[in-house]
Amino acid sequence: MTTTTTARQVDPAEHAYASELAFLAAYDGGPRPPGWRLTPRAVVTFITGSDGRELELAKEDRREGLPGKLAIPAKFVGERALVERCVVTLAGERGLLLVGEPGTAKSMLSELLSAAVCGTSELVVQGTAGTTEDQLRYGWNYALLLAHGPSSEALVPSPILSAMRTGSVARVEEITRCLPEVQDALVSLLSDRRIAVPELAGTDGATVHAAPGFTLIATANLRDQGVSEMSAALKRRFNFETVGPIGDLAAETALVGRQARAAMERVKAPFAVDDAVLEALVTAFRDLREGRSVEGWDVERPSTVMSTAEAVAVATSLALAQAYFPGDRDVLSLLPGHLLGVVRKDDPADGAKLLGYWDGAVRRRAEDGARLWRRLWELRDVLGG
Ligand SMILES: Nc1ncnc2c1ncn2[C@@H]1O[C@H](COP(=O)(O)OP(=O)(O)OP(=O)(O)O)[C@@H](O)[C@H]1O
Ligand SMILES: [Mg+2]
């Protein structure tokens, strides 16, 4: 028999990091909250990494198929304390709401948390203006329903109902995009920890009770209609954590390089963008995001967010151009055009602000003699000024 493995564009975290998760489960045998695969401490280590240290399995914990030693790389770049608070919230079976600007890794963090806690990140509902209550509770297989009437077999559970049955973590992405009355379906579910199925009254399936371990992680984007519009009743059932942009230039540059490199590995193409170019790219993103350059000069902020996620996308585009059009032109010459594309996303008039950045910070750095910035200054025409 031939086995075919179908390549996936995106591997869920529990699959991509299966060996790390198995290792951590063996490494830390301490007490776990009900339904958890790992100890809370091991979940934090999985997400924030082991600081380059190799963790070593005790003799009695060694098993075939597990490495004896393993260094766990950091996946989420940010405060360890924030991740600890998230883990504590989940250990208490409370809802966790991750809020923040777009592209700050809220979804990534929720995926990593759910994969580590319960072994699956796939019980997810994507919130949109069209999300219905059924998508949060349950629906029906109409062919079975019409043929045999309501029965447990005909019930189509939502990801949340499945999580309740198995004591897992369900995720609701972009919760504030759902209509308030749809959001409110979560209130009763989070307080009663059960879903009634009136159609099945009188049978075993009339009420689904949440198994220990069940909880919810929701994400909300500050640029969408607000978290402030969530009902007080629902807010009270979640612990809020704000995820901010990465604080440190070097950490952000390293992350952007790592992620762009990984993206190139996925398409099996070489990565050949200099660290200096990556640093210039991330510096420009941060200056424009913060409204202040590294040197402390004022910069006019565009209305778009200039997120790390966008910086990764630009770095990947540069690497792809380099790989597929080698020798056509140097990658640095592509940077201003990509920056312009990002800056103008919310307001096309913001192109002028990028030009202002060029005439201010970029020019001053060029005059100070930095070669790479001099080259960028020479490319000012690309910005159409
Ligand atoms: N602090 C961070 N640590 C690790 N990766 C990060 C960080 N910030 C941004 N990223 C990168 O950004 C990508 C996008 O993150 P993600 O989609 O999770 O953001 P989000 O906050 O959910 O955005 P949105 O609000 O638009 O849904 C991640 O896959 C990662 O490449
Ligand atoms: Mg998201």
CSV table of C-alpha atoms and ligand atoms in Angstrom, one decimal:
chain,number,residue,atom,x,y,z
A,1,MET,CA,0.0,0.0,0.0
A,2,THR,CA,1.3,3.4,-0.7
A,3,THR,CA,0.7,6.1,1.8
A,4,THR,CA,0.3,9.6,0.5
A,5,THR,CA,0.8,12.6,2.7
A,6,THR,CA,-1.0,15.6,1.6
A,7,ALA,CA,1.0,18.7,2.1
A,8,ARG,CA,-0.8,21.5,4.0
A,9,GLN,CA,-0.4,25.2,3.6
A,10,VAL,CA,-0.8,25.7,7.4
A,11,ASP,CA,-0.2,22.9,9.9
A,12,PRO,CA,-2.2,23.2,13.1
A,13,ALA,CA,0.0,23.8,16.1
A,14,GLU,CA,-0.7,20.4,17.7
A,15,HIS,CA,0.6,18.8,14.5
A,16,ALA,CA,3.5,21.1,13.7
A,17,TYR,CA,4.8,20.8,17.3
A,18,ALA,CA,3.7,17.3,18.1
A,19,SER,CA,7.1,16.1,19.2
A,20,GLU,CA,7.7,19.1,21.5
A,21,LEU,CA,4.3,18.6,23.1
A,22,ALA,CA,4.9,14.8,23.7
A,23,PHE,CA,8.3,15.7,25.1
A,24,LEU,CA,6.9,18.3,27.5
A,25,ALA,CA,4.2,15.9,28.7
A,26,ALA,CA,6.9,13.4,29.7
A,27,TYR,CA,9.3,16.1,31.0
A,28,ASP,CA,6.9,17.6,33.5
A,29,GLY,CA,4.9,15.0,35.3
A,30,GLY,CA,3.5,17.4,37.9
A,31,PRO,CA,-0.2,17.8,38.7
A,32,ARG,CA,-2.4,19.1,35.8
A,33,PRO,CA,-5.8,20.8,35.9
A,34,PRO,CA,-8.6,18.4,34.9
A,35,GLY,CA,-8.5,17.5,31.2
A,36,TRP,CA,-5.1,19.1,30.6
A,37,ARG,CA,-2.4,17.3,28.6
A,38,LEU,CA,0.5,19.4,30.1
A,39,THR,CA,1.1,21.1,33.4
A,40,PRO,CA,0.5,24.9,33.4
A,41,ARG,CA,4.3,25.4,33.7
A,42,ALA,CA,4.9,23.2,30.6
A,43,VAL,CA,2.3,25.1,28.6
A,44,VAL,CA,4.1,28.4,29.3
A,45,THR,CA,7.5,26.8,28.4
A,46,PHE,CA,6.0,25.5,25.1
A,47,ILE,CA,4.9,29.0,24.2
A,48,THR,CA,7.7,31.2,25.5
A,49,GLY,CA,10.5,28.7,25.0
A,50,SER,CA,13.2,27.3,27.3
A,51,ASP,CA,15.6,30.2,26.9
A,52,GLY,CA,17.9,28.2,24.8
A,53,ARG,CA,18.4,25.6,27.6
A,54,GLU,CA,18.1,22.0,26.7
A,55,LEU,CA,15.6,20.2,28.9
A,56,GLU,CA,16.6,16.7,29.8
A,57,LEU,CA,14.2,13.8,30.5
A,58,ALA,CA,14.8,11.9,33.8
A,59,LYS,CA,15.8,8.3,33.2
A,60,GLU,CA,12.5,6.8,34.2
A,61,ASP,CA,10.6,9.2,31.9
A,62,ARG,CA,12.6,8.3,28.7
A,63,ARG,CA,10.5,6.6,26.1
A,64,GLU,CA,11.0,5.3,22.6
A,65,GLY,CA,10.3,8.0,20.0
A,66,LEU,CA,11.1,10.8,22.5
A,67,PRO,CA,14.4,12.7,22.4
A,68,GLY,CA,16.3,12.5,25.6
A,69,LYS,CA,17.0,16.3,25.6
A,70,LEU,CA,15.2,19.1,23.8
A,71,ALA,CA,15.5,22.9,23.7
A,72,ILE,CA,12.1,24.4,23.2
A,73,PRO,CA,12.1,27.5,20.9
A,74,ALA,CA,10.0,30.5,21.7
A,75,LYS,CA,6.9,30.8,19.6
A,76,PHE,CA,5.2,33.9,21.0
A,77,VAL,CA,7.5,36.8,21.5
A,78,GLY,CA,6.3,38.8,24.5
A,79,GLU,CA,6.1,38.9,28.2
A,80,ARG,CA,6.2,35.6,29.9
A,81,ALA,CA,3.9,37.1,32.6
A,82,LEU,CA,1.2,37.6,30.1
A,83,VAL,CA,1.3,34.0,29.0
A,84,GLU,CA,1.3,32.9,32.6
A,85,ARG,CA,-1.8,34.9,33.3
A,86,CYS,CA,-3.5,33.4,30.2
A,87,VAL,CA,-2.6,29.9,31.4
A,88,VAL,CA,-3.9,30.6,34.9
A,89,THR,CA,-7.2,31.8,33.5
A,90,LEU,CA,-7.7,28.7,31.5
A,91,ALA,CA,-6.7,26.5,34.5
A,92,GLY,CA,-9.5,28.1,36.4
A,93,GLU,CA,-11.8,27.2,33.5
A,94,ARG,CA,-12.6,30.9,32.9
A,95,GLY,CA,-13.0,32.4,29.5
A,96,LEU,CA,-10.0,34.2,28.1
A,97,LEU,CA,-10.4,37.2,25.8
A,98,LEU,CA,-7.2,38.3,23.9
A,99,VAL,CA,-7.6,41.9,22.7
A,100,GLY,CA,-5.2,44.0,20.7
A,101,GLU,CA,-4.3,45.7,17.5
A,102,PRO,CA,-4.4,43.6,14.3
A,103,GLY,CA,-1.4,41.4,13.7
A,104,THR,CA,-0.2,41.1,17.3
A,105,ALA,CA,-0.4,37.3,17.3
A,106,LYS,CA,-3.7,37.0,19.3
A,107,SER,CA,-4.9,34.2,17.0
A,108,MET,CA,-1.5,32.5,17.1
A,109,LEU,CA,-1.4,32.7,20.9
A,110,SER,CA,-4.9,31.2,21.2
A,111,GLU,CA,-4.0,28.4,18.9
A,112,LEU,CA,-0.8,27.6,20.8
A,113,LEU,CA,-2.6,27.7,24.1
A,114,SER,CA,-5.4,25.4,23.0
A,115,ALA,CA,-3.0,23.0,21.3
A,116,ALA,CA,-0.9,22.7,24.5
A,117,VAL,CA,-3.7,22.5,26.9
A,118,CYS,CA,-6.0,20.0,25.2
A,119,GLY,CA,-4.2,18.7,22.2
A,120,THR,CA,-6.3,20.4,19.6
A,121,SER,CA,-6.6,24.0,18.2
A,122,GLU,CA,-9.2,23.1,15.7
A,123,LEU,CA,-12.4,23.6,17.6
A,124,VAL,CA,-12.8,27.1,16.3
A,125,VAL,CA,-15.6,29.4,15.3
A,126,GLN,CA,-14.7,32.4,13.1
A,127,GLY,CA,-16.8,35.3,14.2
A,128,THR,CA,-18.4,37.4,11.4
A,129,ALA,CA,-21.4,39.6,10.9
A,130,GLY,CA,-23.1,36.5,9.5
A,131,THR,CA,-22.3,34.2,12.4
A,132,THR,CA,-25.5,32.6,13.8
A,133,GLU,CA,-26.4,31.2,17.2
A,134,ASP,CA,-26.5,27.7,15.6
A,135,GLN,CA,-22.8,28.1,14.8
A,136,LEU,CA,-22.1,28.6,18.5
A,137,ARG,CA,-24.5,25.9,19.7
A,138,TYR,CA,-25.6,23.2,17.3
A,139,GLY,CA,-27.4,22.5,13.9
A,140,TRP,CA,-29.0,19.6,12.2
A,141,ASN,CA,-28.2,17.2,9.4
A,142,TYR,CA,-31.4,17.9,7.6
A,143,ALA,CA,-31.4,14.6,5.6
A,144,LEU,CA,-31.3,12.6,8.8
A,145,LEU,CA,-33.7,15.0,10.6
A,146,LEU,CA,-36.3,14.6,7.9
A,147,ALA,CA,-35.8,10.9,7.5
A,148,HIS,CA,-35.8,9.9,11.2
A,149,GLY,CA,-36.8,13.0,13.2
A,150,PRO,CA,-34.6,14.6,15.8
A,151,SER,CA,-32.0,12.3,17.3
A,152,SER,CA,-28.4,12.5,18.6
A,153,GLU,CA,-27.2,11.2,15.2
A,154,ALA,CA,-28.9,14.0,13.4
A,155,LEU,CA,-27.4,16.7,15.6
A,156,VAL,CA,-24.5,18.6,14.2
A,157,PRO,CA,-22.5,19.9,17.1
A,158,SER,CA,-20.7,23.3,16.9
A,159,PRO,CA,-17.0,23.3,17.7
A,160,ILE,CA,-18.0,24.7,21.1
A,161,LEU,CA,-20.4,21.9,21.8
A,162,SER,CA,-17.7,19.4,20.8
A,163,ALA,CA,-15.3,21.1,23.2
A,164,MET,CA,-17.9,20.8,26.0
A,165,ARG,CA,-18.3,17.1,25.4
A,166,THR,CA,-14.6,16.4,25.4
A,167,GLY,CA,-13.5,18.9,28.1
A,168,SER,CA,-11.4,20.9,25.5
A,169,VAL,CA,-10.7,24.5,24.7
A,170,ALA,CA,-12.8,26.0,22.0
A,171,ARG,CA,-11.8,29.2,20.2
A,172,VAL,CA,-14.0,32.1,19.0
A,173,GLU,CA,-12.1,34.3,16.6
A,174,GLU,CA,-13.0,38.0,16.2
A,175,ILE,CA,-15.9,37.7,18.7
A,176,THR,CA,-16.8,41.4,18.5
A,177,ARG,CA,-17.7,41.0,14.8
A,178,CYS,CA,-20.6,38.8,15.8
A,179,LEU,CA,-23.9,40.5,16.4
A,180,PRO,CA,-24.4,41.3,20.2
A,181,GLU,CA,-27.4,38.9,20.4
A,182,VAL,CA,-25.3,36.1,18.9
A,183,GLN,CA,-22.5,36.9,21.3
A,184,ASP,CA,-24.9,36.6,24.2
A,185,ALA,CA,-25.5,33.0,23.4
A,186,LEU,CA,-22.1,32.5,25.0
A,187,VAL,CA,-23.3,34.0,28.3
A,188,SER,CA,-25.6,31.2,29.3
A,189,LEU,CA,-23.2,28.7,28.0
A,190,LEU,CA,-20.3,30.0,30.1
A,191,SER,CA,-22.4,30.4,33.2
A,192,ASP,CA,-24.4,27.2,33.1
A,193,ARG,CA,-21.8,25.1,31.4
A,194,ARG,CA,-24.4,23.2,29.5
A,195,ILE,CA,-26.4,23.5,26.3
A,196,ALA,CA,-30.0,22.4,26.3
A,197,VAL,CA,-31.3,20.6,23.1
A,198,PRO,CA,-35.1,21.0,23.5
A,199,GLU,CA,-35.7,19.0,20.3
A,200,LEU,CA,-34.3,15.9,22.1
A,201,ALA,CA,-36.3,16.4,25.3
A,202,GLY,CA,-37.0,13.1,27.1
A,203,THR,CA,-33.8,11.5,25.7
A,204,ASP,CA,-30.2,11.3,27.0
A,205,GLY,CA,-29.2,14.0,24.6
A,206,ALA,CA,-31.6,16.7,26.0
A,207,THR,CA,-28.8,18.5,27.8
A,208,VAL,CA,-25.1,18.5,27.0
A,209,HIS,CA,-23.0,19.1,30.1
A,210,ALA,CA,-19.5,20.5,29.8
A,211,ALA,CA,-16.8,18.0,30.8
A,212,PRO,CA,-14.0,19.3,33.2
A,213,GLY,CA,-11.4,21.3,31.2
A,214,PHE,CA,-13.9,23.0,28.9
A,215,THR,CA,-13.3,26.7,28.4
A,216,LEU,CA,-13.2,29.3,25.7
A,217,ILE,CA,-10.5,31.5,24.2
A,218,ALA,CA,-11.9,34.5,22.2
A,219,THR,CA,-9.9,37.1,20.3
A,220,ALA,CA,-11.0,40.6,19.5
A,221,ASN,CA,-9.4,43.2,17.3
A,222,LEU,CA,-9.3,46.8,18.6
A,223,ARG,CA,-9.8,48.2,15.1
A,224,ASP,CA,-13.1,46.5,14.7
A,225,GLN,CA,-16.3,47.7,16.3
A,226,GLY,CA,-15.5,47.7,19.9
A,227,VAL,CA,-15.1,45.4,22.8
A,228,SER,CA,-16.9,48.2,24.6
A,229,GLU,CA,-20.1,47.1,22.8
A,230,MET,CA,-19.9,43.7,24.3
A,231,SER,CA,-22.6,43.1,26.9
A,232,ALA,CA,-21.5,43.6,30.5
A,233,ALA,CA,-22.8,40.1,31.3
A,234,LEU,CA,-20.5,38.6,28.7
A,235,LYS,CA,-17.5,40.7,29.6
A,236,ARG,CA,-17.8,39.5,33.1
A,237,ARG,CA,-17.3,35.9,32.0
A,238,PHE,CA,-14.0,36.5,30.4
A,239,ASN,CA,-10.6,37.6,31.7
A,240,PHE,CA,-9.2,40.2,29.4
A,241,GLU,CA,-5.6,40.2,28.3
A,242,THR,CA,-4.2,42.9,26.0
A,243,VAL,CA,-1.6,41.8,23.5
A,244,GLY,CA,0.7,44.6,22.4
A,245,PRO,CA,3.3,45.0,19.7
A,246,ILE,CA,6.8,43.6,20.3
A,247,GLY,CA,8.8,46.0,22.6
A,248,ASP,CA,12.3,45.4,21.3
A,249,LEU,CA,13.8,46.0,17.9
A,250,ALA,CA,16.2,43.1,18.0
A,251,ALA,CA,13.5,40.7,19.1
A,252,GLU,CA,11.1,41.8,16.4
A,253,THR,CA,13.8,41.7,13.7
A,254,ALA,CA,14.8,38.2,14.8
A,255,LEU,CA,11.2,37.1,14.7
A,256,VAL,CA,10.5,38.6,11.3
A,257,GLY,CA,13.6,36.9,9.9
A,258,ARG,CA,12.6,33.5,11.5
A,259,GLN,CA,9.1,33.6,10.2
A,260,ALA,CA,10.1,34.8,6.7
A,261,ARG,CA,12.7,32.0,6.6
A,262,ALA,CA,10.1,29.4,7.6
A,263,ALA,CA,7.8,30.7,4.9
A,264,MET,CA,10.6,30.2,2.3
A,265,GLU,CA,11.3,26.7,3.6
A,266,ARG,CA,7.6,25.8,3.1
A,267,VAL,CA,8.0,26.6,-0.6
A,268,LYS,CA,11.4,25.1,-0.7
A,269,ALA,CA,13.1,28.2,-2.0
A,270,PRO,CA,16.3,29.8,-0.6
A,271,PHE,CA,16.2,32.7,1.8
A,272,ALA,CA,18.7,35.3,0.9
A,273,VAL,CA,17.8,38.6,2.5
A,274,ASP,CA,20.5,40.3,4.5
A,275,ASP,CA,20.1,40.9,8.2
A,276,ALA,CA,20.8,44.6,7.6
A,277,VAL,CA,17.9,44.8,5.1
A,278,LEU,CA,15.6,43.0,7.6
A,279,GLU,CA,16.7,45.4,10.3
A,280,ALA,CA,16.0,48.5,8.1
A,281,LEU,CA,12.5,47.0,7.3
A,282,VAL,CA,11.6,46.4,10.9
A,283,THR,CA,13.0,49.8,11.9
A,284,ALA,CA,10.8,51.6,9.4
A,285,PHE,CA,7.8,49.6,10.6
A,286,ARG,CA,8.5,50.5,14.2
A,287,ASP,CA,9.2,54.1,13.6
A,288,LEU,CA,5.9,54.5,11.7
A,289,ARG,CA,4.0,52.5,14.2
A,290,GLU,CA,5.3,54.4,17.2
A,291,GLY,CA,5.4,57.9,15.7
A,292,ARG,CA,8.9,58.3,16.8
A,293,SER,CA,12.2,57.1,15.3
A,294,VAL,CA,14.8,55.0,17.2
A,295,GLU,CA,16.8,58.2,17.5
A,296,GLY,CA,13.8,60.0,19.1
A,297,TRP,CA,12.9,62.1,16.0
A,298,ASP,CA,9.2,62.7,15.4
A,299,VAL,CA,7.5,60.7,12.7
A,300,GLU,CA,4.0,61.2,11.4
A,301,ARG,CA,2.0,58.0,12.0
A,302,PRO,CA,-0.1,56.6,9.2
A,303,SER,CA,-3.6,55.4,10.3
A,304,THR,CA,-2.9,51.8,9.4
A,305,VAL,CA,-1.2,49.7,12.2
A,306,MET,CA,2.1,48.6,10.7
A,307,SER,CA,1.9,45.3,12.5
A,308,THR,CA,4.6,42.7,12.9
A,309,ALA,CA,2.5,40.3,10.8
A,310,GLU,CA,2.7,42.8,7.9
A,311,ALA,CA,6.5,43.1,8.4
A,312,VAL,CA,6.7,39.3,8.1
A,313,ALA,CA,4.7,39.5,4.9
A,314,VAL,CA,6.9,42.2,3.4
A,315,ALA,CA,10.1,40.3,4.4
A,316,THR,CA,8.7,37.2,2.8
A,317,SER,CA,7.9,39.1,-0.4
A,318,LEU,CA,11.4,40.4,-0.6
A,319,ALA,CA,12.8,36.9,-0.1
A,320,LEU,CA,10.5,35.5,-2.8
A,321,ALA,CA,11.5,38.2,-5.2
A,322,GLN,CA,15.1,37.4,-4.5
A,323,ALA,CA,14.6,33.7,-5.0
A,324,TYR,CA,12.5,33.9,-8.2
A,325,PHE,CA,14.0,36.9,-9.9
A,326,PRO,CA,17.6,36.6,-8.8
A,327,GLY,CA,19.9,39.3,-10.1
A,328,ASP,CA,17.1,41.5,-11.5
A,329,ARG,CA,17.7,44.2,-8.9
A,330,ASP,CA,18.8,44.3,-5.3
A,331,VAL,CA,16.0,43.5,-2.8
A,332,LEU,CA,16.5,46.8,-1.0
A,333,SER,CA,15.2,48.6,-4.0
A,334,LEU,CA,11.9,46.8,-3.5
A,335,LEU,CA,11.5,47.9,0.1
A,336,PRO,CA,10.0,51.5,-0.5
A,337,GLY,CA,7.3,50.1,-2.8
A,338,HIS,CA,6.3,47.5,-0.3
A,339,LEU,CA,6.2,50.0,2.5
A,340,LEU,CA,4.1,52.3,0.4
A,341,GLY,CA,1.6,49.4,-0.1
A,342,VAL,CA,1.3,48.8,3.6
A,343,VAL,CA,1.2,52.5,4.6
A,344,ARG,CA,-1.7,53.3,2.2
A,345,LYS,CA,-3.9,50.4,3.3
A,346,ASP,CA,-6.3,52.4,5.5
A,347,ASP,CA,-6.0,55.8,3.8
A,348,PRO,CA,-4.4,56.3,0.4
A,349,ALA,CA,-3.4,59.8,1.3
A,350,ASP,CA,-1.0,58.3,3.9
A,351,GLY,CA,1.5,57.9,1.1
A,352,ALA,CA,2.5,61.5,1.9
A,353,LYS,CA,3.4,60.5,5.5
A,354,LEU,CA,5.8,57.9,4.2
A,355,LEU,CA,7.3,60.6,2.0
A,356,GLY,CA,7.6,62.7,5.1
A,357,TYR,CA,9.4,59.8,6.8
A,358,TRP,CA,11.8,59.6,3.9
A,359,ASP,CA,12.5,63.4,4.0
A,360,GLY,CA,13.0,63.3,7.7
A,361,ALA,CA,14.5,60.1,9.3
A,362,VAL,CA,15.7,58.4,6.1
A,363,ARG,CA,17.5,61.5,4.9
A,364,ARG,CA,19.1,62.2,8.2
A,365,ARG,CA,20.4,58.7,8.5
A,366,ALA,CA,21.7,58.9,4.9
A,367,GLU,CA,23.5,62.2,5.8
A,368,ASP,CA,25.0,60.5,8.9
A,369,GLY,CA,26.7,58.2,6.5
A,370,ALA,CA,24.8,54.9,6.9
A,371,ARG,CA,25.3,53.2,3.5
A,372,LEU,CA,22.0,51.3,3.5
A,373,TRP,CA,20.0,54.3,4.4
A,374,ARG,CA,21.8,56.3,1.7
A,375,ARG,CA,20.7,53.8,-0.8
A,376,LEU,CA,17.1,54.0,0.5
A,377,TRP,CA,17.3,57.8,0.3
A,378,GLU,CA,18.3,57.5,-3.4
A,379,LEU,CA,15.1,55.4,-3.9
A,380,ARG,CA,12.8,58.3,-2.8
A,381,ASP,CA,11.4,58.6,-6.3
A,382,VAL,CA,9.6,55.3,-5.9
A,383,LEU,CA,7.3,57.0,-3.4
A,384,GLY,CA,6.2,59.4,-6.2
A,385,GLY,CA,7.2,62.6,-4.4
B,1,LIG,N1,4.6,38.8,19.6
B,1,LIG,C1,4.6,37.9,18.5
B,1,LIG,N2,5.2,36.7,18.6
B,1,LIG,C2,5.3,35.9,17.6
B,1,LIG,N3,4.8,36.1,16.4
B,1,LIG,C3,4.2,37.3,16.2
B,1,LIG,C4,4.1,38.3,17.2
B,1,LIG,N4,3.4,39.4,16.7
B,1,LIG,C5,3.1,39.1,15.5
B,1,LIG,N5,3.6,37.9,15.1
B,1,LIG,C6,3.5,37.4,13.8
B,1,LIG,O1,2.2,37.8,13.3
B,1,LIG,C7,1.5,36.7,12.7
B,1,LIG,C8,0.0,37.0,12.7
B,1,LIG,O2,-0.5,36.9,13.9
B,1,LIG,P1,-2.1,36.6,14.2
B,1,LIG,O3,-2.8,36.3,12.9
B,1,LIG,O4,-2.1,35.7,15.3
B,1,LIG,O5,-2.5,38.1,14.7
B,1,LIG,P2,-3.8,38.6,15.2
B,1,LIG,O6,-3.4,39.4,16.4
B,1,LIG,O7,-4.8,37.5,15.4
B,1,LIG,O8,-4.3,39.5,14.1
B,1,LIG,P3,-5.8,39.9,13.7
B,1,LIG,O9,-6.3,40.8,14.7
B,1,LIG,O10,-5.6,40.6,12.4
B,1,LIG,O11,-6.6,38.6,13.6
B,1,LIG,C9,2.0,35.6,13.5
B,1,LIG,O12,1.8,34.4,12.8
B,1,LIG,C10,3.4,35.9,13.6
B,1,LIG,O13,4.1,35.6,12.4
B,2,MG,MG,-6.6,37.0,14.6
